[in-house]
CSV table of N, CA and C in Angstrom, one decimal:
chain,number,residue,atom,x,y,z
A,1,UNK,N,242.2,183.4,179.3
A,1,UNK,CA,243.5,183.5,178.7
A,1,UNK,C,243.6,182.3,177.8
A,2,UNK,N,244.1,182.4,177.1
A,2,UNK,CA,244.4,181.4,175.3
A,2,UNK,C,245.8,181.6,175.3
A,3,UNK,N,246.3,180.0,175.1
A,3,UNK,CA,247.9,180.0,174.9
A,3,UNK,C,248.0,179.1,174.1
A,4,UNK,N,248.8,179.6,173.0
A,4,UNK,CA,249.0,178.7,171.5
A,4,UNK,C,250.1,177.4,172.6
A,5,UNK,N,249.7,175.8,172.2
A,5,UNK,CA,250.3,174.9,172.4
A,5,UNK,C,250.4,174.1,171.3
A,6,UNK,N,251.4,174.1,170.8
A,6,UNK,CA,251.8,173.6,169.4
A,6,UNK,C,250.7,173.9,168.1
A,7,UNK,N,250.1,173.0,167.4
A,7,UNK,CA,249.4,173.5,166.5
A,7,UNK,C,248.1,173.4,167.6
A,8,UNK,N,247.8,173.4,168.6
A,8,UNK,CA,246.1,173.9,169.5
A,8,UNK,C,246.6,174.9,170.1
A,9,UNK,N,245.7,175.1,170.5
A,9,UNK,CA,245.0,176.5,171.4
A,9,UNK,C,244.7,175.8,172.6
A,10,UNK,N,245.1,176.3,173.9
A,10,UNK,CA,245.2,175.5,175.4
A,10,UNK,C,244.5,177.0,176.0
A,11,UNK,N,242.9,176.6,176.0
A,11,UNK,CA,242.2,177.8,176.5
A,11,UNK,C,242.1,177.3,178.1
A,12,UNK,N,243.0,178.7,178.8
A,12,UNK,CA,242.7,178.1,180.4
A,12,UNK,C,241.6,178.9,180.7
A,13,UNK,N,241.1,178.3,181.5
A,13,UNK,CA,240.0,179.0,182.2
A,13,UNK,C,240.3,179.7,183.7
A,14,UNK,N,241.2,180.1,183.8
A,14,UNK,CA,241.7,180.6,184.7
A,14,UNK,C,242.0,182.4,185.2
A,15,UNK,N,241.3,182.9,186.3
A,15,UNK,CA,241.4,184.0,186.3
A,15,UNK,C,242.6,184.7,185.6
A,16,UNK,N,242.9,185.7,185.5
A,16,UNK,CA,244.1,186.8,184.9
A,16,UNK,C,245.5,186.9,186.0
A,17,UNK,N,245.2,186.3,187.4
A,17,UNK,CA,246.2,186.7,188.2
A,17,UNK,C,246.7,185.1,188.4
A,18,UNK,N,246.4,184.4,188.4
A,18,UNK,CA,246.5,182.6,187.5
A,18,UNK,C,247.2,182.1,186.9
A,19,UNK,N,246.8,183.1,185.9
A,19,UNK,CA,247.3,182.8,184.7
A,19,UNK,C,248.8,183.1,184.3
A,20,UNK,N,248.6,184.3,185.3
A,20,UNK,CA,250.1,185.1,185.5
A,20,UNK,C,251.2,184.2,186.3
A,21,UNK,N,250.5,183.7,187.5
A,21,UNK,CA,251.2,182.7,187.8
A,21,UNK,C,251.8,181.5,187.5
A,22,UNK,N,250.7,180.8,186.4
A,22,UNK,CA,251.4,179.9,185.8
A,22,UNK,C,252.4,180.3,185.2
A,23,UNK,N,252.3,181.1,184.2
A,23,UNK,CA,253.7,181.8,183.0
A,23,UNK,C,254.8,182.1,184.4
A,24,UNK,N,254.7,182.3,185.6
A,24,UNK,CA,255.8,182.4,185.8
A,24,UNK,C,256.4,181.5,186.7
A,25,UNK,N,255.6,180.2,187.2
A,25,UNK,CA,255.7,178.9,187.4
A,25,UNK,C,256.4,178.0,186.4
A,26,UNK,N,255.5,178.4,185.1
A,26,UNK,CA,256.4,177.9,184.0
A,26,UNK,C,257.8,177.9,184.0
A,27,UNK,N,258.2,179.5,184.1
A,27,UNK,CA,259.5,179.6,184.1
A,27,UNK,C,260.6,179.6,185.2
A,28,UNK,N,260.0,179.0,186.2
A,28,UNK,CA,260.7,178.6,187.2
A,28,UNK,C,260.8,179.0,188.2
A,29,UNK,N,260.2,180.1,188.8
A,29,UNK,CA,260.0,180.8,189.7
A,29,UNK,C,259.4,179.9,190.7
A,30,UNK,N,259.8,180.3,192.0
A,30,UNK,CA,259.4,179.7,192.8
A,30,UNK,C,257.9,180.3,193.7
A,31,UNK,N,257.1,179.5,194.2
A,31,UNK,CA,256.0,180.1,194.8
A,31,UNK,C,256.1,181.8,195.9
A,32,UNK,N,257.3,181.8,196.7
A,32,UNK,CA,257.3,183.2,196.7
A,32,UNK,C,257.7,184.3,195.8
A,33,UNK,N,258.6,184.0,194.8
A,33,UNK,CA,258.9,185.1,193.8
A,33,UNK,C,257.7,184.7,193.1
A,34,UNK,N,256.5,184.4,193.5
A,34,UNK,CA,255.4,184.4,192.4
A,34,UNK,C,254.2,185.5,193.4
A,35,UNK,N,254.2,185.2,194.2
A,35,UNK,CA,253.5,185.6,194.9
A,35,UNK,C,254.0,187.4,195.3
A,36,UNK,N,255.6,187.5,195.1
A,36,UNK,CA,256.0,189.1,195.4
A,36,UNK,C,255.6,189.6,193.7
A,37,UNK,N,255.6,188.7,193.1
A,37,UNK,CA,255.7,189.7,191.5
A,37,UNK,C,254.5,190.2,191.4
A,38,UNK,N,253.0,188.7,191.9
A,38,UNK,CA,251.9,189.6,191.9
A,38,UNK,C,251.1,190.1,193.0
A,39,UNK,N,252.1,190.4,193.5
A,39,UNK,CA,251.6,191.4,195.0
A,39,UNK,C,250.7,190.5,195.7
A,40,UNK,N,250.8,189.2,196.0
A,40,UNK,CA,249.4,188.3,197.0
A,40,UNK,C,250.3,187.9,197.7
A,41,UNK,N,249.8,187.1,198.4
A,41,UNK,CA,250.5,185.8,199.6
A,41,UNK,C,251.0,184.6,199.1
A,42,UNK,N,251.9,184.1,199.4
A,42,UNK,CA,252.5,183.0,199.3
A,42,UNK,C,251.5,181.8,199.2
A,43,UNK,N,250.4,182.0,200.1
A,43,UNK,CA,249.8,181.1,200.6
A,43,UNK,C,248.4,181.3,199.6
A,44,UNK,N,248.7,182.4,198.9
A,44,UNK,CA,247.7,182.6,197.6
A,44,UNK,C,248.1,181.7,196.6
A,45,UNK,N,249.1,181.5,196.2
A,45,UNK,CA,249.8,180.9,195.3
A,45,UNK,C,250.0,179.5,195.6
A,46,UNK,N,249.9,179.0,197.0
A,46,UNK,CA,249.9,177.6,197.0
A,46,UNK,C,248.7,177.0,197.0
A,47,UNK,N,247.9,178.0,197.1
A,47,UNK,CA,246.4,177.8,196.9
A,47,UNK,C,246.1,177.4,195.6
A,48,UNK,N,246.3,178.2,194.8
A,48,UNK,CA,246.1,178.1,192.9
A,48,UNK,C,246.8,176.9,192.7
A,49,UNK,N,248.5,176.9,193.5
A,49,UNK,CA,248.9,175.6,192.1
A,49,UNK,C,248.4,174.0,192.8
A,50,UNK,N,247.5,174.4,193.5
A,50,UNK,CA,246.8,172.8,193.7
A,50,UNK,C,245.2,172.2,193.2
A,51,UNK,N,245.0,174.0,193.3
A,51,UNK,CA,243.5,173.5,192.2
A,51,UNK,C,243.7,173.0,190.8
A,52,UNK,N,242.4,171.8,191.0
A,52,UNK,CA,242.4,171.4,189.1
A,52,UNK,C,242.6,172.0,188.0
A,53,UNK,N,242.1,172.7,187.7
A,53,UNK,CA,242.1,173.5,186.6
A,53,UNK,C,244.1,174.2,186.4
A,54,UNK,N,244.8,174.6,187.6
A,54,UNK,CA,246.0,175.1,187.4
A,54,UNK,C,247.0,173.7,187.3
A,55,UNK,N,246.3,173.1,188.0
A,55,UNK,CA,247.3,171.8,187.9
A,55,UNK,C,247.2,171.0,186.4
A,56,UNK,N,246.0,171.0,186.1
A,56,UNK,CA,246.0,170.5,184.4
A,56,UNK,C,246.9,171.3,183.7
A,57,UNK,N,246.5,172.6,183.6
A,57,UNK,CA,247.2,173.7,182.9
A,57,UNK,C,248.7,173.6,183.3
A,58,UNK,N,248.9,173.9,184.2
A,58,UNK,CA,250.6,173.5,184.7
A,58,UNK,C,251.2,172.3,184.3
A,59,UNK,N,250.7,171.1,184.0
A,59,UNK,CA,251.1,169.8,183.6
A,59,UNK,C,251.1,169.8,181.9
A,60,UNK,N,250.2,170.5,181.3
A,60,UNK,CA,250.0,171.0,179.5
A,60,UNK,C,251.0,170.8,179.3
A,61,UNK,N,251.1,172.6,180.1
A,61,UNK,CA,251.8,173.5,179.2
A,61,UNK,C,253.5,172.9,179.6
A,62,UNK,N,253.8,172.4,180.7
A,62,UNK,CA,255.0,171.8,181.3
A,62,UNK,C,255.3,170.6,180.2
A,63,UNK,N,254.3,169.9,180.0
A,63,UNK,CA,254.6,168.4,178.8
A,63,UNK,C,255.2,169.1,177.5
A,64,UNK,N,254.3,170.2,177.1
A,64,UNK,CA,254.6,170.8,175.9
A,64,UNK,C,255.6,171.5,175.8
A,65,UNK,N,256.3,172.3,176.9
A,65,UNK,CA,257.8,172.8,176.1
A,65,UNK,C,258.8,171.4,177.2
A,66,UNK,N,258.4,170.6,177.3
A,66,UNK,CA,259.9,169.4,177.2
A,66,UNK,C,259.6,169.1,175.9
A,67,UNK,N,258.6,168.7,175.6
A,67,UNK,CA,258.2,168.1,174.1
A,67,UNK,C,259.3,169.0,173.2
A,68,UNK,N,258.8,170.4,173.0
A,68,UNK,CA,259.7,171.5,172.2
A,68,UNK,C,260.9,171.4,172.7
A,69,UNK,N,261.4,171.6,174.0
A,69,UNK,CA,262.9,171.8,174.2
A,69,UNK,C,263.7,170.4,173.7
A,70,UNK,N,263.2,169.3,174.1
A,70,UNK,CA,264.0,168.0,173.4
A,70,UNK,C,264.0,167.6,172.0
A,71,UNK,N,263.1,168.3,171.3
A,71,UNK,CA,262.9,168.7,169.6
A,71,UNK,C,264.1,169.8,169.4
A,72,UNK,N,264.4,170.8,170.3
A,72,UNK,CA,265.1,172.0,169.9
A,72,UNK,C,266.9,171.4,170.0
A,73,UNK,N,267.0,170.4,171.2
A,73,UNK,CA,268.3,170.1,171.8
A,73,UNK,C,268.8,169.0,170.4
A,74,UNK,N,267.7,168.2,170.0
A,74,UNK,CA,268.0,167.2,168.7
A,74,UNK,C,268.6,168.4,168.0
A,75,UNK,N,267.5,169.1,167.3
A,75,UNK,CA,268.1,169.7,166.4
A,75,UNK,C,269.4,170.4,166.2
A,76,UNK,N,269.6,171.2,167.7
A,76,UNK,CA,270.9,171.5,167.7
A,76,UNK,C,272.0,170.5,167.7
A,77,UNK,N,272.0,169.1,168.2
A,77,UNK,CA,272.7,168.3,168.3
A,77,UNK,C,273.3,167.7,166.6
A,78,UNK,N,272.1,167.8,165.9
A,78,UNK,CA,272.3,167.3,164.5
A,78,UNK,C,273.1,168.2,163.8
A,79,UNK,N,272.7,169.5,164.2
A,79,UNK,CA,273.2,170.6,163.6
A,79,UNK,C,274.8,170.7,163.7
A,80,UNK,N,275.0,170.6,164.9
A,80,UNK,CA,276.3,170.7,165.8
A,80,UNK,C,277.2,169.5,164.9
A,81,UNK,N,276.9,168.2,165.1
A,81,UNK,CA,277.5,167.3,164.4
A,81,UNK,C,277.7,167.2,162.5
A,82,UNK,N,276.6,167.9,162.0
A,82,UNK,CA,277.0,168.4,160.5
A,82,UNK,C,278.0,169.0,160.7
A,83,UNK,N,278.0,169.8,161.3
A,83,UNK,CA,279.4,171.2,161.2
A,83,UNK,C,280.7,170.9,161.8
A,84,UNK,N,280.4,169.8,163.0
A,84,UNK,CA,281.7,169.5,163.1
A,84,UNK,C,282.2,168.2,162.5
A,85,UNK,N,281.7,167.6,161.7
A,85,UNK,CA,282.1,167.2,160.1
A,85,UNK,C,282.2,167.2,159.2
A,86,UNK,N,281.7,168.6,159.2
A,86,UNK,CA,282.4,169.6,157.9
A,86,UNK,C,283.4,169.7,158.1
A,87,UNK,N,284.1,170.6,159.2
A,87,UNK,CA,285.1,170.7,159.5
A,87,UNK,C,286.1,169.6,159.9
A,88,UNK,N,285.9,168.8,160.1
A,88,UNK,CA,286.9,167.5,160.3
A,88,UNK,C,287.2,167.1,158.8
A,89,UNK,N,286.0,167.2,157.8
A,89,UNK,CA,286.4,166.6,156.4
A,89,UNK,C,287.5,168.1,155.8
A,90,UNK,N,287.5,169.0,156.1
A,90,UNK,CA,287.9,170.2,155.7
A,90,UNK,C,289.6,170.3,156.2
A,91,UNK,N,289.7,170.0,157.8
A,91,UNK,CA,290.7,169.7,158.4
A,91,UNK,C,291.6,168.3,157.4
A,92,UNK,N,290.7,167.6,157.1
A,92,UNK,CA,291.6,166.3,156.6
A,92,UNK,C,291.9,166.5,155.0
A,93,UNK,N,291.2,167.7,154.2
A,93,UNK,CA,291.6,167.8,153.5
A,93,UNK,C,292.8,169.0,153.5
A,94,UNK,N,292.9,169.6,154.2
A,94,UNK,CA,293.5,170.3,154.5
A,94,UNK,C,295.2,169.9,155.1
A,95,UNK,N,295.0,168.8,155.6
A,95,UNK,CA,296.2,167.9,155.8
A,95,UNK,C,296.9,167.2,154.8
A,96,UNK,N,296.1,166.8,153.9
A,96,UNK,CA,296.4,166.2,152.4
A,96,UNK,C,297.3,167.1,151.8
A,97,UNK,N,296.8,168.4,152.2
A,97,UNK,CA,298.2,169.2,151.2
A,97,UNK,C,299.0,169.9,151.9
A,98,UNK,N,298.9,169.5,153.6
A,98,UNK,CA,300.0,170.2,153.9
A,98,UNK,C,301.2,169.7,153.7
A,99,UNK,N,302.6,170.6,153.5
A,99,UNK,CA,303.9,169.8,153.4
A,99,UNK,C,304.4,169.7,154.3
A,100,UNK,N,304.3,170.8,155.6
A,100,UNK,CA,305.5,171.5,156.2
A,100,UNK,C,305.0,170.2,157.6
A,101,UNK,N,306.2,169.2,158.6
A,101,UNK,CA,305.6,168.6,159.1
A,101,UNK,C,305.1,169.2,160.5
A,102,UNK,N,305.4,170.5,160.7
A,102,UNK,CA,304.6,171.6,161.8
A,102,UNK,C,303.0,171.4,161.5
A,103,UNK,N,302.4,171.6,160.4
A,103,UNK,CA,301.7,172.0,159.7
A,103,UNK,C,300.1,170.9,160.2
A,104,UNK,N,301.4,169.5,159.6
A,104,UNK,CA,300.5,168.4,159.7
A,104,UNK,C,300.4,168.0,161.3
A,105,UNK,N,301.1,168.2,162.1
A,105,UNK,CA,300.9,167.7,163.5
A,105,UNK,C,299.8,169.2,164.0
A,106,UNK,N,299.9,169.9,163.3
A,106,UNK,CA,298.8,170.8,163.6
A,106,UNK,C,297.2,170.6,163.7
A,107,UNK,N,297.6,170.2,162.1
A,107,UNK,CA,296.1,169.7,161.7
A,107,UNK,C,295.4,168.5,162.4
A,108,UNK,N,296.4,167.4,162.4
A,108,UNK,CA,296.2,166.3,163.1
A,108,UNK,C,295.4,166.2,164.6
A,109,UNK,N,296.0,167.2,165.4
A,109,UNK,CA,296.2,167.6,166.6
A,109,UNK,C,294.5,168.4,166.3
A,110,UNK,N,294.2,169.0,165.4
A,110,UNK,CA,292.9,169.6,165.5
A,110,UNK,C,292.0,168.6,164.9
A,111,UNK,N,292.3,167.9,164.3
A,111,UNK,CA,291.7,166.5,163.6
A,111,UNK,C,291.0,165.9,165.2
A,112,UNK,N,291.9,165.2,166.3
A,112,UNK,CA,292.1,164.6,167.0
A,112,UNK,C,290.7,164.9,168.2
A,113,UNK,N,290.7,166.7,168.3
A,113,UNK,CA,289.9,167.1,168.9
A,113,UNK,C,288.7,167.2,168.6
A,114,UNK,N,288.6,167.7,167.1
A,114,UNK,CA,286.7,167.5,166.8
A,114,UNK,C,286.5,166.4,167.0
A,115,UNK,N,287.1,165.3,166.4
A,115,UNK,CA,286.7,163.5,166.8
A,115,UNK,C,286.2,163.3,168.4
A,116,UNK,N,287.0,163.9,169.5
A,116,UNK,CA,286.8,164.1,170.2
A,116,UNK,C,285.7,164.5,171.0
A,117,UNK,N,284.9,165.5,170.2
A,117,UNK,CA,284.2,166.3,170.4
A,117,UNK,C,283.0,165.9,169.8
A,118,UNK,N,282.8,165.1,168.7
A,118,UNK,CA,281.7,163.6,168.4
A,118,UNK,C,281.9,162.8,169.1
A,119,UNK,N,282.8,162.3,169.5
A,119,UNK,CA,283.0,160.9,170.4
A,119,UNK,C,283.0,161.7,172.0
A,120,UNK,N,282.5,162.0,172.8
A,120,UNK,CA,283.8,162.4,173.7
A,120,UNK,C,283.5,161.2,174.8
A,121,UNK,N,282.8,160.1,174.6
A,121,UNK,CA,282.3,159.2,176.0
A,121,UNK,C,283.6,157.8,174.7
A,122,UNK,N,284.1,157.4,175.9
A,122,UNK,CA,284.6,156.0,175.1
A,122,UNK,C,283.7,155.1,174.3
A,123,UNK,N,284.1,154.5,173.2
A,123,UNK,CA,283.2,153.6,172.2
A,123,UNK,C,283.6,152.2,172.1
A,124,UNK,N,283.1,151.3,172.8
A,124,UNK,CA,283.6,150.0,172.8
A,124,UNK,C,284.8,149.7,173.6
A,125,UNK,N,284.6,150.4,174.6
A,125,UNK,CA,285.9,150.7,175.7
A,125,UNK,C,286.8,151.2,175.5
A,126,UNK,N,287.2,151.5,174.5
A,126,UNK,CA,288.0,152.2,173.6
A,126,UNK,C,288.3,153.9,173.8
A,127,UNK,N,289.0,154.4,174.7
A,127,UNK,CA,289.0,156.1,174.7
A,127,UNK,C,289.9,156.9,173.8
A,128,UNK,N,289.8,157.7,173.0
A,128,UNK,CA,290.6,158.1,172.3
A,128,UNK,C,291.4,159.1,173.2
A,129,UNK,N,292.4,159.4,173.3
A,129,UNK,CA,293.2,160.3,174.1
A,129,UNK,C,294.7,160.6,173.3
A,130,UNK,N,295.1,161.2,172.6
A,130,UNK,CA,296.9,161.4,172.0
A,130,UNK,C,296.3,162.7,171.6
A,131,UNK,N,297.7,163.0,171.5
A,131,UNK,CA,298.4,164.1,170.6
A,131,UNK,C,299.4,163.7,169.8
A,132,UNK,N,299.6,164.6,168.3
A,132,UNK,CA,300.7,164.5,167.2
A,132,UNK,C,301.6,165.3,168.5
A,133,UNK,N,302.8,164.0,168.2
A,133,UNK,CA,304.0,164.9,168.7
A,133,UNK,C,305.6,164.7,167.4
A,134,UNK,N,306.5,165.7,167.0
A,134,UNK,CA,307.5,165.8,166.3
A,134,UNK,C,308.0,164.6,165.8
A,135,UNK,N,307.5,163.6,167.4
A,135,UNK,CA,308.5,162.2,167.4
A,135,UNK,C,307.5,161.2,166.5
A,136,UNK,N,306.8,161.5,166.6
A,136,UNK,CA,305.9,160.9,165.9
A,136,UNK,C,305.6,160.9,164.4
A,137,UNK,N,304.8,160.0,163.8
A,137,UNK,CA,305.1,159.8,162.0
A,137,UNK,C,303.7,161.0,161.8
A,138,UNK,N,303.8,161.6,161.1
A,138,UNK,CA,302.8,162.9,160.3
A,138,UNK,C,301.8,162.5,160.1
A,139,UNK,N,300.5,163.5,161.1
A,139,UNK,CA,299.3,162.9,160.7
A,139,UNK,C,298.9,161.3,160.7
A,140,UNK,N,299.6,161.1,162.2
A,140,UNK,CA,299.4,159.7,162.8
A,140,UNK,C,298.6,159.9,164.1
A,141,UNK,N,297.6,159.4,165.0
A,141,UNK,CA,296.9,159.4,165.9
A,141,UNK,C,296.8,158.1,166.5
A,142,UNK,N,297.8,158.4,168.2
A,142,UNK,CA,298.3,157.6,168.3
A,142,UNK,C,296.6,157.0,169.4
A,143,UNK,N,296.5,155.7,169.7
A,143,UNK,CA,295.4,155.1,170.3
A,143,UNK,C,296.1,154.5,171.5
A,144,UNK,N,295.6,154.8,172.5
A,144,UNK,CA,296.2,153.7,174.0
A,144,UNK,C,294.7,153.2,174.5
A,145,UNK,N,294.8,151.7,174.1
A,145,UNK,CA,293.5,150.7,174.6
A,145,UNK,C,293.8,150.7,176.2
A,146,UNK,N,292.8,150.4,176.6
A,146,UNK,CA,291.9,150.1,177.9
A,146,UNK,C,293.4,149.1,178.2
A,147,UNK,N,294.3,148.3,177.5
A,147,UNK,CA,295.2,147.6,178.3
A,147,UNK,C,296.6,147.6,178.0
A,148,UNK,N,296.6,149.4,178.3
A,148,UNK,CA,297.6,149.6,177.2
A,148,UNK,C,298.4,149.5,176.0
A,149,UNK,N,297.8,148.7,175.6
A,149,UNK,CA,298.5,148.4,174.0
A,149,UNK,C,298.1,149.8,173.2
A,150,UNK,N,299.3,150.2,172.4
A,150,UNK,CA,299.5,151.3,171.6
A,150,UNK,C,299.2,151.2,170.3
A,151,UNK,N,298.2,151.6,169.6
A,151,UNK,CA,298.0,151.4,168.3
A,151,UNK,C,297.7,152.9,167.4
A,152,UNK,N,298.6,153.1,166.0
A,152,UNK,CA,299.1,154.2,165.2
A,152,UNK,C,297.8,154.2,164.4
A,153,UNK,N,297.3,155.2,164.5
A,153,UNK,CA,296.5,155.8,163.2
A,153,UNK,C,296.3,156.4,162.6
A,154,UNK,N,296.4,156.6,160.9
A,154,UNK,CA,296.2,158.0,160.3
A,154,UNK,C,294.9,158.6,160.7
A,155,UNK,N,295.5,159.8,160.8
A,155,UNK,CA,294.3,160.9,161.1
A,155,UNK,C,293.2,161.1,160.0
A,156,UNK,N,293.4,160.6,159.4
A,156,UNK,CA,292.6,160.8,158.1
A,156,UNK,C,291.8,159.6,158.4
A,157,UNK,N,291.8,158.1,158.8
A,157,UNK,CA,291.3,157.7,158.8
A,157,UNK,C,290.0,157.9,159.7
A,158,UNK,N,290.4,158.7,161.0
A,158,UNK,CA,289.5,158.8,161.8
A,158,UNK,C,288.3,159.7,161.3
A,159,UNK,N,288.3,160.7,160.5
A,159,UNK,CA,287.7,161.2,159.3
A,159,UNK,C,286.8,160.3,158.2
A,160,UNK,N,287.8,159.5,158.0
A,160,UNK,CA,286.7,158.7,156.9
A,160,UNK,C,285.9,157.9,157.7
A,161,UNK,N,285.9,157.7,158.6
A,161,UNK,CA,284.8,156.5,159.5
A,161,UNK,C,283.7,157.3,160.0
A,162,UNK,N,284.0,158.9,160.1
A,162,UNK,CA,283.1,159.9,160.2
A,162,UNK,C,282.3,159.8,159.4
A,163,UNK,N,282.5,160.3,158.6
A,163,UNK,CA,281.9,160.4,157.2
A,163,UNK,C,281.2,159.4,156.8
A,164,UNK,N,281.8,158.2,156.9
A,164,UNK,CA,281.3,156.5,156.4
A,164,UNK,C,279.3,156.6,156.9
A,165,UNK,N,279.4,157.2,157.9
A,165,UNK,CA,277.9,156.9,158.9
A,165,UNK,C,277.6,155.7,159.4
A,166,UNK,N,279.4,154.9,159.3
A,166,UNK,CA,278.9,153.7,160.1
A,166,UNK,C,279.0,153.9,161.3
A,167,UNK,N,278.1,153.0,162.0
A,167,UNK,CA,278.2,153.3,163.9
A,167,UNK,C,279.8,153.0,164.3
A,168,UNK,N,280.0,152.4,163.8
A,168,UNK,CA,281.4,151.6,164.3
A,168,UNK,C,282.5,152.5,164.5
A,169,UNK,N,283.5,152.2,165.5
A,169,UNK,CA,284.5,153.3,166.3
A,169,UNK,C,285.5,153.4,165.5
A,170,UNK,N,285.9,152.5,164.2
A,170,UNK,CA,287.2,152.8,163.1
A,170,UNK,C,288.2,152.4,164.0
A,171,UNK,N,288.4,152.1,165.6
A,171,UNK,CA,289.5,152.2,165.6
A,171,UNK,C,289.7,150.2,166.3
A,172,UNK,N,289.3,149.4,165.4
A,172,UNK,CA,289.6,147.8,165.3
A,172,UNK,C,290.3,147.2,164.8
């Protein structure tokens, strides 16, 4: 059996009912649902995943999709953070022209959450946590530090520090 592993070829030498077991070792199966799928014994199966040859192959092919899955999880993660910076710049332009002050505690309030949602672990001890409320000035984001002290932010600015690609939390 021949199993494409990135740009090689991971030729096992391993009988056909082996082979079967690895792919479904791979996938997580455990040694009896390996052993009912291909109709042997349990004790068939603990047999194979301890010889050389399955244990090399099992260790490959196991390196090679974390390799892929943690290439796949970046990618999504980059991907995820483009978009929810599109939308945070979109949201903040979108606040720029709202009039109505419903409008802007709206936006704010959805401003507040994508940030959220890039940030969501505290940065420099610093946790973001408010909501736009009525009583409050338009498209302001309010900040409560680690020792309570209360500090006002336009929501726009939390946006431009997005955008900036500086590491730094904007909110000093």
């Amino acid at each position: 059996m021949s199993i494409s592993k990135g740009s090689n070829n991971l030729q096992l030498n391993l009988p056909p009912r082996q082979s079967q077991a690895l792919v479904l070792k791979l996938q997580g199966h455990t040694h009896a649902e390996i052993a009912q799928a291909l109709k042997v014994s349990k004790q068939a199966v603990d047999r194979w995943s301890i010889q050389p040859a399955f244990r090399e192959a099992y260790d490959s092919l196991a390196a090679d999709l974390e390799e892929r899955s943690l290439a796949t999880v970046a990618e999504i993660r980059s991907e995820t953070e483009r978009l929810a910076l599109a939308t945070l710049q979109s949201l903040a332009a979108s606040l720029e022209q709202a009039e109505k002050l419903s409008e802007r505690l709206q936006l704010s309030g959805e401003i507040l959450k994508w940030y959220q949602t890039l940030h969501p672990e505290p940065r420099n001890g610093i946790a973001v946590s408010a909501s736009a409320s009525a009583g409050e000035a338009s498209g302001q984001v309010l900040v409560y530090l680690p020792d309570n002290e209360r500090r006002d932010y336009p929501a726009l600015d939390l946006v431009a520090d997005l955008g900036s690609g500086d590491e730094g939390d904007g909110l000093e």
